[in-house]
PDB file of C-alpha atoms in Angstrom:
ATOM      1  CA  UNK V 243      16.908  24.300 172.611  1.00  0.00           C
ATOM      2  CA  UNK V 244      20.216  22.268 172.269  1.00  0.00           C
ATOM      3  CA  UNK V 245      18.339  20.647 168.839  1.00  0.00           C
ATOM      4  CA  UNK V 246      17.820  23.884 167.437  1.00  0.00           C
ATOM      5  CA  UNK V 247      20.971  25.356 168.212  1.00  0.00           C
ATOM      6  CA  UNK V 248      22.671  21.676 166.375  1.00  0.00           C
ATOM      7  CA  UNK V 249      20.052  22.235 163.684  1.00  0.00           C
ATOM      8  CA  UNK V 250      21.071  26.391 163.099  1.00  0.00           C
ATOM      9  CA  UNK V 251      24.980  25.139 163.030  1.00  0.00           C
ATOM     10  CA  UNK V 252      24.755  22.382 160.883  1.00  0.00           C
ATOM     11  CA  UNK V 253      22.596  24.592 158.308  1.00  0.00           C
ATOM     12  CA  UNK V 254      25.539  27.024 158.395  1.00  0.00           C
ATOM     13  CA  UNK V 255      28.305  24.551 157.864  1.00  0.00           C
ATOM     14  CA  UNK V 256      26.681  23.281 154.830  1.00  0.00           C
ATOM     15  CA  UNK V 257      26.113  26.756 153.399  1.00  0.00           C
ATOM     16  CA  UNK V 258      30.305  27.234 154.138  1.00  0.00           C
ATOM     17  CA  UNK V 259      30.836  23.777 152.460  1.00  0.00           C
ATOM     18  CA  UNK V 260      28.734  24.992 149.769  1.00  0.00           C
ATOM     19  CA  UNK V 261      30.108  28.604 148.983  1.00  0.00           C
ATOM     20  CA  UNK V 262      33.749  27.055 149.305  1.00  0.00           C
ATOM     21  CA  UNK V 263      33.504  24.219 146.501  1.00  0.00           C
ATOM     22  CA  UNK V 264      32.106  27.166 144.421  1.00  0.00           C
ATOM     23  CA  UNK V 265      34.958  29.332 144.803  1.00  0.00           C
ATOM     24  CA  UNK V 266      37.255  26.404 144.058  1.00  0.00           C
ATOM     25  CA  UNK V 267      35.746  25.740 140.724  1.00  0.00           C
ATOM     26  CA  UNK V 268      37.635  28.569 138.757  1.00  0.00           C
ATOM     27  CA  UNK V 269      36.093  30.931 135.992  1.00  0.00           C
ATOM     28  CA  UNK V 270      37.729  29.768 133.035  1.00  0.00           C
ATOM     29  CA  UNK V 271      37.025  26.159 134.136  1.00  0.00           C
ATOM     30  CA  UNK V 272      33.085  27.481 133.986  1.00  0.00           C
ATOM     31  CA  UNK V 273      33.457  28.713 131.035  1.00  0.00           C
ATOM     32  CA  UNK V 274      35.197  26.082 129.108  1.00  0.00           C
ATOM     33  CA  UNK V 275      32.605  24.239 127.602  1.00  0.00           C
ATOM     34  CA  UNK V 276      30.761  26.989 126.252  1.00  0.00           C
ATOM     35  CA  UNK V 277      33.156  28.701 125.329  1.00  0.00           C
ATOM     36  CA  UNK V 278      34.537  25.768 122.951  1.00  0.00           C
ATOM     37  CA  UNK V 279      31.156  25.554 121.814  1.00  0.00           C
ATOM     38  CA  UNK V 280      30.820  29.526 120.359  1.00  0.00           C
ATOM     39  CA  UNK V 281      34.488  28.902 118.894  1.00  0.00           C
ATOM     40  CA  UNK V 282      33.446  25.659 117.024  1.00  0.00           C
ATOM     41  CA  UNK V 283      30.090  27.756 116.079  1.00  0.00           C
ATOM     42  CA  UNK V 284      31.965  31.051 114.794  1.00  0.00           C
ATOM     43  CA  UNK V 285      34.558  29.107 112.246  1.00  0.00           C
ATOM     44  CA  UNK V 286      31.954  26.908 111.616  1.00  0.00           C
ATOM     45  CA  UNK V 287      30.095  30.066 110.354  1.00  0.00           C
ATOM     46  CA  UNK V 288      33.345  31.643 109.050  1.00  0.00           C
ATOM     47  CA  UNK V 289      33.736  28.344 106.696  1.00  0.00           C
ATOM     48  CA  UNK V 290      30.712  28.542 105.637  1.00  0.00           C
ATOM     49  CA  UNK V 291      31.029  32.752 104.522  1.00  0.00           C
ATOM     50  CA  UNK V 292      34.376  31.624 102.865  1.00  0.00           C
ATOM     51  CA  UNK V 293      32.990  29.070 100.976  1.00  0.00           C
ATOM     52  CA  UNK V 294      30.131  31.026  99.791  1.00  0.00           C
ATOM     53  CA  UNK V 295      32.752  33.818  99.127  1.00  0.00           C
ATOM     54  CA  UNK V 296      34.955  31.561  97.035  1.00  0.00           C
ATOM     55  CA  UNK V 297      31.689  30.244  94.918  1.00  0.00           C
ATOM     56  CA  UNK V 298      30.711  33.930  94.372  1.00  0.00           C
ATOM     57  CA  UNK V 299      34.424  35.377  93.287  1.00  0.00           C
ATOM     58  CA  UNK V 300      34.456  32.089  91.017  1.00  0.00           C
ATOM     59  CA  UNK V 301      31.109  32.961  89.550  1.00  0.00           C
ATOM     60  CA  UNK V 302      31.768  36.117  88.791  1.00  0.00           C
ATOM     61  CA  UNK V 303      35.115  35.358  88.029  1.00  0.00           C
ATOM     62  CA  UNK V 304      33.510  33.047  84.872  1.00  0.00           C
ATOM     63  CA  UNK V 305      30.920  36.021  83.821  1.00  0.00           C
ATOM     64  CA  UNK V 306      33.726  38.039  83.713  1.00  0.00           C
ATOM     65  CA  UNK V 307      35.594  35.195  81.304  1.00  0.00           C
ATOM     66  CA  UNK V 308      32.430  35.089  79.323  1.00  0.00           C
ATOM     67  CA  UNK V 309      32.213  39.147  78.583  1.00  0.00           C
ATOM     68  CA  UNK V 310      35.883  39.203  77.895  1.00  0.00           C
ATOM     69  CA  UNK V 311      35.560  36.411  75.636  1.00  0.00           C
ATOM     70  CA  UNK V 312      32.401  37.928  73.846  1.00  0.00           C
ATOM     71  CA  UNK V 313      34.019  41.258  73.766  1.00  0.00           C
ATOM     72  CA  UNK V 314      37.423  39.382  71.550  1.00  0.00           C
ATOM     73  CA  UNK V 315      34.224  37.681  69.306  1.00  0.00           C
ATOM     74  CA  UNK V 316      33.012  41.010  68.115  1.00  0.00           C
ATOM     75  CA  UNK V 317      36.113  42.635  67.599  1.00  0.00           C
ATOM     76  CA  UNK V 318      37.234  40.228  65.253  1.00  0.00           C
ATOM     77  CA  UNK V 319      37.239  41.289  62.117  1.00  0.00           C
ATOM     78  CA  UNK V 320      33.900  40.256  60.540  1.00  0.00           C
ATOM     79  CA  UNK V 321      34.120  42.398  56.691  1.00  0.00           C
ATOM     80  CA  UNK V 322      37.132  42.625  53.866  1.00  0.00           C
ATOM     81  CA  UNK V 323      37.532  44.865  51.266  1.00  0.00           C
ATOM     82  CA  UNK V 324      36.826  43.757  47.898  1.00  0.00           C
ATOM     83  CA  UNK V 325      38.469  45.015  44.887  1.00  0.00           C
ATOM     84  CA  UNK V 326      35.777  47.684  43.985  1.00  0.00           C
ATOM     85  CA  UNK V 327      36.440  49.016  47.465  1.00  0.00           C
ATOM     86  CA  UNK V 328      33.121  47.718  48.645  1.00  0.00           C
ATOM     87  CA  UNK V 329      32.919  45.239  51.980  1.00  0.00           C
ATOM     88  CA  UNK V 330      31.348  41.936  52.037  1.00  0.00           C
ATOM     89  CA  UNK V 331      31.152  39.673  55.368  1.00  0.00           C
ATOM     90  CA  UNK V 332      33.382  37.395  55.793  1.00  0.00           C
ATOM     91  CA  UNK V 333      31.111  35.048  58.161  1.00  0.00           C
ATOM     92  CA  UNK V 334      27.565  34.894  58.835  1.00  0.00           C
ATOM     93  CA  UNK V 335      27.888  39.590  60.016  1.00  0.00           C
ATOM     94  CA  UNK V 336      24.854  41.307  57.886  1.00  0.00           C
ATOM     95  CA  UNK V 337      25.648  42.407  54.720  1.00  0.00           C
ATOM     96  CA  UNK V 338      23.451  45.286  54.863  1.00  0.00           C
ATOM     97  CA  UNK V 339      25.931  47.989  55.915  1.00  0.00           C
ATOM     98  CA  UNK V 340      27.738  51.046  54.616  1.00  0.00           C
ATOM     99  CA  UNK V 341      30.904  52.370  55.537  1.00  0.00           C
ATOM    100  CA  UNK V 342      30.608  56.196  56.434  1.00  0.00           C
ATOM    101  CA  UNK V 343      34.164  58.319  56.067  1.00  0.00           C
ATOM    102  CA  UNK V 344      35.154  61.825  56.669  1.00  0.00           C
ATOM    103  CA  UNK V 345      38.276  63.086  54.088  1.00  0.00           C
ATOM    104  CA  UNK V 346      40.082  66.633  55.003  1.00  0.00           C
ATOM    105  CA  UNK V 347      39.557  66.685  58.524  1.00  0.00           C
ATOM    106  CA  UNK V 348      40.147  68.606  60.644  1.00  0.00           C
ATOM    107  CA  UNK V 349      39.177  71.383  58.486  1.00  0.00           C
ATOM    108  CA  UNK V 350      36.454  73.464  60.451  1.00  0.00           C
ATOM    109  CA  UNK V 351      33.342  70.889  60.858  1.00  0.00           C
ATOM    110  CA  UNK V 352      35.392  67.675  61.999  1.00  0.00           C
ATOM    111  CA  UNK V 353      34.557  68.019  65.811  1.00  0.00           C
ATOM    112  CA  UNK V 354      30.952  68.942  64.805  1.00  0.00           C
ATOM    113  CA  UNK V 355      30.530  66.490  62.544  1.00  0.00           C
ATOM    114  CA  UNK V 356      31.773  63.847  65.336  1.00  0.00           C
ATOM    115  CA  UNK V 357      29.718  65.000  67.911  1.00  0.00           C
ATOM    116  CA  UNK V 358      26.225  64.601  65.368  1.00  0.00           C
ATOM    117  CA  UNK V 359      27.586  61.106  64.373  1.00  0.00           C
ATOM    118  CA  UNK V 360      28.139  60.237  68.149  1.00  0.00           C
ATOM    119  CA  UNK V 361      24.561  61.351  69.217  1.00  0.00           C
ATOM    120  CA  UNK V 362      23.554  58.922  66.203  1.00  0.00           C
ATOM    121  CA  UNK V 363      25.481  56.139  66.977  1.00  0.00           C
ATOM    122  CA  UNK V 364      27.209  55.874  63.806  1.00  0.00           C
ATOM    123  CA  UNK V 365      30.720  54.671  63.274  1.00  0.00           C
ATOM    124  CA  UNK V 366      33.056  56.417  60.708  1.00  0.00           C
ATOM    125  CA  UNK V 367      36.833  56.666  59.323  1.00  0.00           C
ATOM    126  CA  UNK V 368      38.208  60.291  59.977  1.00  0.00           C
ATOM    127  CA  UNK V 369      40.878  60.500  57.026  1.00  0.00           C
ATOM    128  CA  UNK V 370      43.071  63.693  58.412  1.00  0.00           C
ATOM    129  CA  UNK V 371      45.706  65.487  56.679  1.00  0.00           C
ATOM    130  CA  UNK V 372      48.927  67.154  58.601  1.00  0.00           C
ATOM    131  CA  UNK V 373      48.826  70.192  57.408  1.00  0.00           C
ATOM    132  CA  UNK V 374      45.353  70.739  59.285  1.00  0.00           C
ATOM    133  CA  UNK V 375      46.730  69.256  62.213  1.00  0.00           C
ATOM    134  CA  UNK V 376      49.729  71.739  62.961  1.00  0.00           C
ATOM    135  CA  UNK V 377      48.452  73.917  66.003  1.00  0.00           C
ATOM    136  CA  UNK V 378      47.613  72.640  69.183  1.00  0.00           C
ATOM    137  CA  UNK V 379      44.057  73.439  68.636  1.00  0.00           C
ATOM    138  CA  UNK V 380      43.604  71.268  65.890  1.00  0.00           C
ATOM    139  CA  UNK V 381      45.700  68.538  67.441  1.00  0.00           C
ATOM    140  CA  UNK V 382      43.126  68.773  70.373  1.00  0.00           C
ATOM    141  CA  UNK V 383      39.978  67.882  67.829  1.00  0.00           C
ATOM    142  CA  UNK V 384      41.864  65.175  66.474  1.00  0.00           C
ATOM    143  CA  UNK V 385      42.627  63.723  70.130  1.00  0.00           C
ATOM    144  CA  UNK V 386      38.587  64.275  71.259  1.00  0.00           C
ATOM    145  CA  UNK V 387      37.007  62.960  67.459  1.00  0.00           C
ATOM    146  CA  UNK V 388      39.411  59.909  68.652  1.00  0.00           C
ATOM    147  CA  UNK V 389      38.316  59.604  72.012  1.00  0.00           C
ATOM    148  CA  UNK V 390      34.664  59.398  70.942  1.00  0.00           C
ATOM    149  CA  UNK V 391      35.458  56.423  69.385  1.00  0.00           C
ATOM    150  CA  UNK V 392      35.885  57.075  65.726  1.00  0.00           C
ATOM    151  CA  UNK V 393      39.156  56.070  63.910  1.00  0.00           C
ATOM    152  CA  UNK V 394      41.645  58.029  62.745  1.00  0.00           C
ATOM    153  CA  UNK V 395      42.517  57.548  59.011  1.00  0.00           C
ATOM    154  CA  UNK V 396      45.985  58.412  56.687  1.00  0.00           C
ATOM    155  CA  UNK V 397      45.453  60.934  54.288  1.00  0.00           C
ATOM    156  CA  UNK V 398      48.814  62.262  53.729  1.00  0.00           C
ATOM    157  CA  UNK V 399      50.513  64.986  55.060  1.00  0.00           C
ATOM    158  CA  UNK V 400      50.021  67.387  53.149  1.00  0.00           C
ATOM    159  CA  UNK V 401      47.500  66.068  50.549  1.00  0.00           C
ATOM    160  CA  UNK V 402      49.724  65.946  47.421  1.00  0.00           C
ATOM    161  CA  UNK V 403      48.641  63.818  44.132  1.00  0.00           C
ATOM    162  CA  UNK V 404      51.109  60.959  44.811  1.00  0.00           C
ATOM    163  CA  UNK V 405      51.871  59.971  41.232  1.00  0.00           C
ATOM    164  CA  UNK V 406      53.473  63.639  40.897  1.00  0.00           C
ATOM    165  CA  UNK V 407      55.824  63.302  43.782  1.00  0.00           C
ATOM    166  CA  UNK V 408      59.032  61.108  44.320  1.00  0.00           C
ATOM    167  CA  UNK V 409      59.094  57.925  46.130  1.00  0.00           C
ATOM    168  CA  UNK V 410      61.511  59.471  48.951  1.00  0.00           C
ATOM    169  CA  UNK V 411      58.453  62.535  49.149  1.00  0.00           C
ATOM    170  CA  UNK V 412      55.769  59.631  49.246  1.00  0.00           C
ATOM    171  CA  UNK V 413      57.184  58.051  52.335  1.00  0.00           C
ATOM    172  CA  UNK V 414      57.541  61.220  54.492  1.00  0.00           C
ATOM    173  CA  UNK V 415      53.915  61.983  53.039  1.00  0.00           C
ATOM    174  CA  UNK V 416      52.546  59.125  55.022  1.00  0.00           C
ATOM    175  CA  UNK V 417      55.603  58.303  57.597  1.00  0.00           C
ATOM    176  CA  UNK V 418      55.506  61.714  59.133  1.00  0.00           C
ATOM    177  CA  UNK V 419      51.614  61.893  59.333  1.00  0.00           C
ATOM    178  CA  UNK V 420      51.224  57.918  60.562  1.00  0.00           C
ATOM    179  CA  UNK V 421      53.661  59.427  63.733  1.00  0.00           C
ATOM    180  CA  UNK V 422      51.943  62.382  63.879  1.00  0.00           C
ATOM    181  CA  UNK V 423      48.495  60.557  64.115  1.00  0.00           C
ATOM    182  CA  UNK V 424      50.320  58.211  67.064  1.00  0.00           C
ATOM    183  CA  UNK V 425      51.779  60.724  68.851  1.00  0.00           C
ATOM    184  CA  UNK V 426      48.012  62.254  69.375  1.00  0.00           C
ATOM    185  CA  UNK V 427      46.328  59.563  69.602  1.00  0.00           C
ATOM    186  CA  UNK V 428      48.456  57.000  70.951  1.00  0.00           C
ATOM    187  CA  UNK V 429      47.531  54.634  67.805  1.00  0.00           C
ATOM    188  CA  UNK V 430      49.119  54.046  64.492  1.00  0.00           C
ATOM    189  CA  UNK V 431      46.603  54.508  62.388  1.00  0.00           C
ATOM    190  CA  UNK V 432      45.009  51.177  60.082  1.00  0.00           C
ATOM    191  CA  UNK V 433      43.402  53.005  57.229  1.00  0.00           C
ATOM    192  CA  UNK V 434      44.716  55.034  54.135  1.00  0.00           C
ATOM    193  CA  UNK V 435      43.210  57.114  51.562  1.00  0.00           C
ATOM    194  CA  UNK V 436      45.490  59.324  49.148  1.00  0.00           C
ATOM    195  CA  UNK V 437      44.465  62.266  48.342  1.00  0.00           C
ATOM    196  CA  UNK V 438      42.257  61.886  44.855  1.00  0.00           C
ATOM    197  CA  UNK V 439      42.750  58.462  45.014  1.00  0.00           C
ATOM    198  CA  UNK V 440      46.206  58.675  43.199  1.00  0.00           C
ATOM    199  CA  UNK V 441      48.031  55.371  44.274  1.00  0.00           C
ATOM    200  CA  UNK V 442      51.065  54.061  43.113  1.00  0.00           C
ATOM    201  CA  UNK V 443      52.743  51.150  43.761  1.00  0.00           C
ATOM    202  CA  UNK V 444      55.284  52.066  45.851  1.00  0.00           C
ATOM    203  CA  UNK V 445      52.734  53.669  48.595  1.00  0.00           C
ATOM    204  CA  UNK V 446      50.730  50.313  48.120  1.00  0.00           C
ATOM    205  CA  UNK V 447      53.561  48.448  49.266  1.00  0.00           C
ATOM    206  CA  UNK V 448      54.588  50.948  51.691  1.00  0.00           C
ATOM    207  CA  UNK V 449      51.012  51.273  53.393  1.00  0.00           C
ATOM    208  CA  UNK V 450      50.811  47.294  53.329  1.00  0.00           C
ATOM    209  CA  UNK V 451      54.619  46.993  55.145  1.00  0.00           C
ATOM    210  CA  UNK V 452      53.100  50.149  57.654  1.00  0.00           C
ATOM    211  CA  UNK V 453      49.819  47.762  58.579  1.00  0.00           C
ATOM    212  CA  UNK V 454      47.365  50.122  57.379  1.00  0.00           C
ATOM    213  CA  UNK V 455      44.492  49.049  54.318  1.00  0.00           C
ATOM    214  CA  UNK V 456      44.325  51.065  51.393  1.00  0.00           C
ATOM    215  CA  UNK V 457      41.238  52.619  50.608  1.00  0.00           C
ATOM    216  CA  UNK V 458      39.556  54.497  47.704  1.00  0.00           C
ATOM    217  CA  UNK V 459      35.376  54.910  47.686  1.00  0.00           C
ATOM    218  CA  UNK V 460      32.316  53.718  45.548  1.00  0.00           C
ATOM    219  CA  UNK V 461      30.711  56.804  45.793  1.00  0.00           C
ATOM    220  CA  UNK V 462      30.823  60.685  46.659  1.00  0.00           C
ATOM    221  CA  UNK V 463      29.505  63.811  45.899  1.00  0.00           C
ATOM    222  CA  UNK V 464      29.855  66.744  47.746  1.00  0.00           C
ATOM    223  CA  UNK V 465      33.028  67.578  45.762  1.00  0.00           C
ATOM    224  CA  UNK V 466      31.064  68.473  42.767  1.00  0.00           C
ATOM    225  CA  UNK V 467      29.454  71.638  42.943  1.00  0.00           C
ATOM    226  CA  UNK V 468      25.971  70.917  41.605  1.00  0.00           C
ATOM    227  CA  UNK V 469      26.399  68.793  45.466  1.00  0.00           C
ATOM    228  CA  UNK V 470      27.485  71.722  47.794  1.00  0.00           C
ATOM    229  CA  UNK V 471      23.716  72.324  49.054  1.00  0.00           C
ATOM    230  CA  UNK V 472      23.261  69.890  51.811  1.00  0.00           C
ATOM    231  CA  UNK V 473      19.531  69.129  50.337  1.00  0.00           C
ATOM    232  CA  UNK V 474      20.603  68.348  46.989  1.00  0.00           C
ATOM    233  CA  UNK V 475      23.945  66.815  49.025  1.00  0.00           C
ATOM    234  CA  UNK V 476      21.160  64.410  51.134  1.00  0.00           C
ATOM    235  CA  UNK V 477      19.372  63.089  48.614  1.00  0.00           C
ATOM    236  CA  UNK V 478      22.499  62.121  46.074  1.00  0.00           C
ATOM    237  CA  UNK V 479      23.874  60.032  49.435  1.00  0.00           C
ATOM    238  CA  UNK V 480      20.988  58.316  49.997  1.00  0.00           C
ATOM    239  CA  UNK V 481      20.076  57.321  46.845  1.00  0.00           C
ATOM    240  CA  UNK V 482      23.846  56.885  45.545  1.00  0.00           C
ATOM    241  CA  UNK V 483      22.265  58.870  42.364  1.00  0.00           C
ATOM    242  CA  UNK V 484      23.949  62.108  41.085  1.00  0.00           C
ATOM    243  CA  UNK V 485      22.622  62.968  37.662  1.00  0.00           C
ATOM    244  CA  UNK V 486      24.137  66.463  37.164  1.00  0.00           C
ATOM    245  CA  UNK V 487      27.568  64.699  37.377  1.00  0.00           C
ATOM    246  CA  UNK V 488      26.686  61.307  35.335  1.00  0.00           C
ATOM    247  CA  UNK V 489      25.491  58.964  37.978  1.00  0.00           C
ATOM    248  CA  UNK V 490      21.852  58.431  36.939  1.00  0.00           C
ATOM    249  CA  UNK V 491      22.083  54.780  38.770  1.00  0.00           C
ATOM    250  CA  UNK V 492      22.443  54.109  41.667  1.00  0.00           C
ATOM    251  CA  UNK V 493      25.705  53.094  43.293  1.00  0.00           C
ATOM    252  CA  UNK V 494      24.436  52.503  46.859  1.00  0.00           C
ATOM    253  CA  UNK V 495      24.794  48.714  48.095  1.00  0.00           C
ATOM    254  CA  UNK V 496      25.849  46.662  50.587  1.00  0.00           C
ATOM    255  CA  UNK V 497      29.273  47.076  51.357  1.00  0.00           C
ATOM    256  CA  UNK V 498      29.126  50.546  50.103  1.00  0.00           C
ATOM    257  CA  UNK V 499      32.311  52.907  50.876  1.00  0.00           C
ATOM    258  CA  UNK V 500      30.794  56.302  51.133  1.00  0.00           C
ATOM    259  CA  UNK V 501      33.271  59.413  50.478  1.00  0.00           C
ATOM    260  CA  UNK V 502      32.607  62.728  52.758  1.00  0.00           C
ATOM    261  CA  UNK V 503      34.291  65.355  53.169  1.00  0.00           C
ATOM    262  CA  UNK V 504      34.801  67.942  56.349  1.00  0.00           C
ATOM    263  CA  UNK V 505      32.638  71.145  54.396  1.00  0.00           C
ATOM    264  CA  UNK V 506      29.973  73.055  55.878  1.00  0.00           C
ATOM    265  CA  UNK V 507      27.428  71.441  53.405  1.00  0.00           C
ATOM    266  CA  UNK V 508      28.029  67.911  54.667  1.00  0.00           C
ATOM    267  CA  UNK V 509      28.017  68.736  58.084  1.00  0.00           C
ATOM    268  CA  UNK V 510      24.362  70.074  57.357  1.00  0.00           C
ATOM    269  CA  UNK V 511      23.152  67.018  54.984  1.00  0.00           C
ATOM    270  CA  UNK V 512      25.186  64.346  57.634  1.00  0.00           C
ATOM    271  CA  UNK V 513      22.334  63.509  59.985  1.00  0.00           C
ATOM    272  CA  UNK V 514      19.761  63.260  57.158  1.00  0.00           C
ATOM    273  CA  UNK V 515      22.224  61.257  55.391  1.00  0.00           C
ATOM    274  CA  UNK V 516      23.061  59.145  58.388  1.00  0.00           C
ATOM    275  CA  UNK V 517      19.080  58.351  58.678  1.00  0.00           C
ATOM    276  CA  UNK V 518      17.956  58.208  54.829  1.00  0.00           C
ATOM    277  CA  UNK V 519      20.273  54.885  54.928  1.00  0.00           C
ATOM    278  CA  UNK V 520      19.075  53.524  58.120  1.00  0.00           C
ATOM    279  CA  UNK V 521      15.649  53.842  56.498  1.00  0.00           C
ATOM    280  CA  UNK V 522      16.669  51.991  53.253  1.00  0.00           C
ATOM    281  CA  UNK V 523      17.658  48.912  56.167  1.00  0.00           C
ATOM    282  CA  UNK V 524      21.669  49.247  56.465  1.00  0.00           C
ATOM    283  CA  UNK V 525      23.604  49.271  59.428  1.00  0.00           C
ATOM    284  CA  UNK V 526      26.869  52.088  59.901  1.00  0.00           C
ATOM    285  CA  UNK V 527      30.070  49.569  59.381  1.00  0.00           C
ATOM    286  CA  UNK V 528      32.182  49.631  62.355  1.00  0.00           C
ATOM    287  CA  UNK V 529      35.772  50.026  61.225  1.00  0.00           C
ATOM    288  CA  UNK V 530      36.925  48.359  63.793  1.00  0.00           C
ATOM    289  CA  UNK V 531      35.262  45.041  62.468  1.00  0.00           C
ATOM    290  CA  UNK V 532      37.099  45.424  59.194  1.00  0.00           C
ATOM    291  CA  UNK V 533      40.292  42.822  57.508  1.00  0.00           C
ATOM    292  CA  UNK V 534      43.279  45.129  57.943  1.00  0.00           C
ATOM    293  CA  UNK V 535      47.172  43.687  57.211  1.00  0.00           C
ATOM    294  CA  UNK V 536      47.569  44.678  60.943  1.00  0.00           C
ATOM    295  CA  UNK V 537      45.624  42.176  61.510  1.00  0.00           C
ATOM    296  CA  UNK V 538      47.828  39.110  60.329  1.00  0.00           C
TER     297      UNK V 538
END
């Protein structure tokens, strides 16, 4: 009996000696090696995400480079006017290409005439005059036929034969439009026309010292009134041949600067015409990709 009493106390002694050493050992001395372990683990893991961050931001970081750099290639200009007022590359860009512009605007069938050129994906030089460009109205369809993308041209203020005016009336001819144009559009413009393609020398040097490229045509028709039938319009545009007004040749070729203007018979012919060339193998000229003085 006295063994199995000894035998029952030591048992419970050793179970006290036990539970005691255990309650000694505090928790965050059991759970300091682990822990140290998941903290090593986690910035391990966190080293690893930045890393793979940092190759991914600098990846993307050189596409980005790339695109940007691309984006500068194309916009350089890539054509120059010639002294028949045709463009030729100035690189290896295709020579097949026409230059598609819009004189008079906005006169009634600007906006429309964007919008049909837009859907087609084909470039062109709105040439405006102020005096179409005096209500707010108007002022909107210039602002909108800009924000499509299309560029806004000098063609006077208020489309006077040059060589009949003074040089002091020549200046605030194109001054006052150029700041109109700016104030609209939030760009000086880079193109000029005058009206009938009346220069003189002082608005050549004055255009020049203002940036913008001087500009006449190589052929248009839909002045001439044997031409103000958009069929009969179509055809003479396509074919650069207008017999009723001696052009039995043709005058369509590379480079070509093709004179529109904003009438209701263009606006018909404009999608045909915009197509007939595309069929005959040329490209719309972009004017952004043209020489300008601006650009020196």
């Amino acid at each position: 009996m006295r063994k199995l009493i000894l035998i029952v106390l030591l048992g419970m002694f050793m179970l006290l000696a036990a539970c005691s050493d255990e309650a000694e050992q505090s928790p965050d001395e059991q759970d300091d090696e682990p822990v140290e372990e998941k903290d090593e683990d986690k910035e391990n893991g966190q080293e690893e995400v930045r890393e793979e961050e940092s190759e991914e931001d600098h990846e993307e970081q050189e596409e980005e480079n790339e695109e940007l750099e691309e984006v500068e290639e194309d916009q350089k200009p890539q054509y120059e006017m010639s002294d028949s007022w045709a463009f030729s590359p100035i690189d290896d860009a295709t020579p097949s290409v026409v230059l598609l512009t819009i004189d008079d605007a906005p006169d009634g069938q600007a906006l429309e005439m964007a919008e049909t050129l837009k859907a087609l994906d084909a470039p062109a030089i709105f040439f405006v005059n102020g005096i179409f460009m005096e209500s707010e109205e108007d002022q909107e369809i210039v602002r909108q036929i800009h924000e499509m993308g299309f560029a806004i041209g000098n063609h006077t203020y208020s489309h006077q034969n040059l060589q009949n005016i003074s040089e002091e009336e020549q200046r605030e001819e194109i001054i006052s439009l150029s700041e109109l144009i700016e104030e609209i559009t939030g760009e000086k413009p880079k193109f000029f026309r005058a009206p009938h393609g009346a220069n003189t020398d002082f608005a050549r040097d004055l255009v020049e010292d203002e940036g913008m490229l001087l500009m006449n045509w190589t052929y248009g028709y839909d002045y001439f009134e044997p031409y103000m039938e958009a069929e009969k319009l179509a055809e003479a545009m396509i074919t650069g041949k207008a017999p009723e007004v001696d052009v039995p040749h043709s005058l369509l070729r590379e480079g070509a600067n093709l004179l529109m203007h904003d009438r209701e018979w263009t606006n018909q012919a404009l999608e045909e015409i915009v197509e007939g060339l595309r069929d005959q193998g040329y490209d719309m000229l972009d004017p952004d990709l043209i020489l300008t003085p601006s650009d020196d």
